[in-house]
């Protein structure tokens, strides 16, 4: 083997190892369960970051958390999380914590060193008996959830309904109900003024878990006729598949 | 150190008497003070009539520091957790879906908390439905029988909280097919808890045994074992909310809708597949006559077979044991009339192929028993442990089918050998006469005219009224061992293949045949297993003359002396035909003996352990 070949071989090996190491690090995030998270907060002054929308985060969050939604992480993290060595625990409001996982990946590439995902998210935190704090609670109001066939009926009857899709812009672009207005959840507190107040609103989300608080928020802001789609777009897509 | 003087004690006692009154006065003052400003009807009238009226404002609201700041809305009194009093509910609520995922507080469902009144049980059920449907408008539930009965005041009828929980509300999004296993497990348990309550069902003119009958079907057995994902739970057939009786045309279990209903999980079936009974009472002669008579026939078959063979084995054992004991007591060792060399000479009884066939039979038989019986006795702890050890009901099913394929292969090979034997070119008569000769001849396993006298002779011998009869190559009990398994294969194999491919089977016969196949397969399996473990094992291996085992089927050879003593007709026949020399064979090598002992004894022990487990199940489980 020539000298040139040896160098190339060594570079390839280093590259592969680095790639594998980064991949492993990126694919296997560190998790902290609620007890470990509490210990990190108390003993290591860890910061907790709520990756849900501003409305949800202000409504209920782990005491002392910072609100940075997944969609705004690239822009807000450098401003709000300046110390890249400080332990940070990301969380969201589902057991699978997909949003927190996405934020974790971004944080890795942005150079945050000591980061975790709250295992089981906020539901697990509550199940473990830890409290949440409320900064600006959205008053819960009964909101009827309608199934997709009912929505279709309403659409054909042309009752002037407005379908408000609160999913992210990218998901909206992938596919949405015809004529829907997209205001992602993380922008709703800023952009709700753009929604016409005289039309019945049907709030649509990914799987029915966020549309309730979005609807309650709109009602608290004076929108009178608000309903939501049962199980969100996931249910609609499933029904489409069945058809 | 504080020294209490008489004066000090007086003031302490006085304060004890006066303090409660003072606190009450404070509480009522606070309540009065609050309503001076908060004087709308919600507080003045509503709260006075509410269930919390006696508590006072400060039982739920913390006192504020400054009245001025409070009036100017700078200081809001913090809320005291409802769990301070309702601590059991608070514990339940910590599991509530609405709390965990949407951060609901008590007042988010109880709404007008200040005018909250205690509901009667009848009203509370209606109130729950009204409350839940404020958000969860559910046309399906509204149309259901549960809803109709609940709205009429039937306190037994299921409302939202009966299935989803009241304060510990759980939600499994079956609509999105997530958490399928948990959902089936959770919701089916909820259905079962009411529908197996004898008193409740009697009050509502329903059968409380529906659950029991369901658990006797394949769906119910697998569900009960703890693997609900791949089998139909209650809601899969009856739906979650729109539960209607079968005579309602909108019901999923209406005969007109059954094909579509079954088609949610099954495919490629004839429409008569839907005639399968999902929870039949096979002891109900009038409603399910075919099932009833199938069950009765199987019970009779088991009773007759075991009554006869257990008695036969018992008498045989007694006779052998007594004779052996008498001879031992007198110090008599039976002498062989053969010269020593001939007495120790061994002759071939089973060929290599036959020995391999028997070993494969043992492997497939135990494979079928171990993978199948946990389904039959699904409610027992050993069944659950065994299925868990095998990696779940689905994997156990796969192993069961694999073992069945081996057994079917052996069965087909046996038929081929039988045909080859009968239609071979023998030395006797030619043509059909030769076939008949071979079929009923001494080498055949078919019963012949010698069996009945031999049986009678055996019974006489049991009671000391004659000598042990002389036997040929095959005894009557060996013929029964073979033929019972052979003919049993038509029943157990036929029903097994039917249950393996129920959809395809529906092109041959209607769905209710699957119910019969299930009973027949199950009872025939019990017959086969118990027969092998209690009759075949005891007759062939555990009898005092053979104990602990007879390795003949593994080594394929027996002593010439043994042949002469116990199968004298065969000995004489071979001698007359000058075939003894060609059958003479070497003593087995040490490795074959070790293997025979290990494999044979392991099989015996496994069978005995299984018999003990079965007996425990019959009497104690």
CSV table of C-alpha atoms in Angstrom, one decimal, chain B residues 184 188-189 192 211-234 236-237 261-262 265-266 273 276-280 375 378 393 499 502-503 514-515 518:
chain,number,residue,atom,x,y,z
B,184,UNK,CA,-58.8,-4.3,23.9
B,188,UNK,CA,-63.0,-5.8,27.3
B,189,UNK,CA,-62.4,-6.0,31.1
B,192,UNK,CA,-66.8,-8.3,31.4
B,211,UNK,CA,-68.7,-13.9,29.0
B,212,UNK,CA,-68.0,-17.4,30.1
B,213,UNK,CA,-69.2,-18.7,26.8
B,214,UNK,CA,-67.0,-16.2,24.9
B,215,UNK,CA,-64.0,-17.3,27.0
B,216,UNK,CA,-64.6,-20.8,25.7
B,217,UNK,CA,-64.1,-19.7,22.1
B,218,UNK,CA,-60.7,-19.1,20.4
B,219,UNK,CA,-61.1,-15.3,20.7
B,220,UNK,CA,-61.9,-15.5,24.4
B,221,UNK,CA,-59.1,-18.0,25.2
B,222,UNK,CA,-56.4,-16.0,23.6
B,223,UNK,CA,-57.7,-12.8,25.2
B,224,UNK,CA,-57.8,-14.4,28.6
B,225,UNK,CA,-54.2,-15.6,28.2
B,226,UNK,CA,-53.2,-12.0,27.9
B,227,UNK,CA,-52.7,-11.6,24.1
B,228,UNK,CA,-55.7,-9.5,22.9
B,229,UNK,CA,-54.1,-7.8,19.9
B,230,UNK,CA,-54.9,-10.4,17.2
B,231,UNK,CA,-58.3,-11.7,18.4
B,232,UNK,CA,-61.7,-10.1,18.6
B,233,UNK,CA,-62.5,-8.4,21.9
B,234,UNK,CA,-66.0,-7.3,22.8
B,236,UNK,CA,-64.6,-5.5,17.8
B,237,UNK,CA,-67.9,-7.2,17.1
B,261,UNK,CA,-68.7,-7.5,10.8
B,262,UNK,CA,-66.5,-10.6,10.5
B,265,UNK,CA,-60.7,-8.9,10.7
B,266,UNK,CA,-61.2,-12.0,8.4
B,273,UNK,CA,-68.4,-18.2,7.7
B,276,UNK,CA,-69.8,-19.0,13.6
B,277,UNK,CA,-71.2,-18.7,17.1
B,278,UNK,CA,-69.2,-16.1,19.1
B,279,UNK,CA,-70.4,-17.2,22.5
B,280,UNK,CA,-72.4,-20.3,22.4
B,375,UNK,CA,-55.1,-22.6,25.2
B,378,UNK,CA,-56.3,-20.6,29.5
B,393,UNK,CA,-50.0,-17.0,22.0
B,499,UNK,CA,-59.3,-24.3,12.7
B,502,UNK,CA,-61.2,-21.3,9.1
B,503,UNK,CA,-61.9,-18.9,6.2
B,514,UNK,CA,-65.8,-24.2,13.6
B,515,UNK,CA,-67.5,-24.3,17.0
B,518,UNK,CA,-63.1,-26.5,18.4
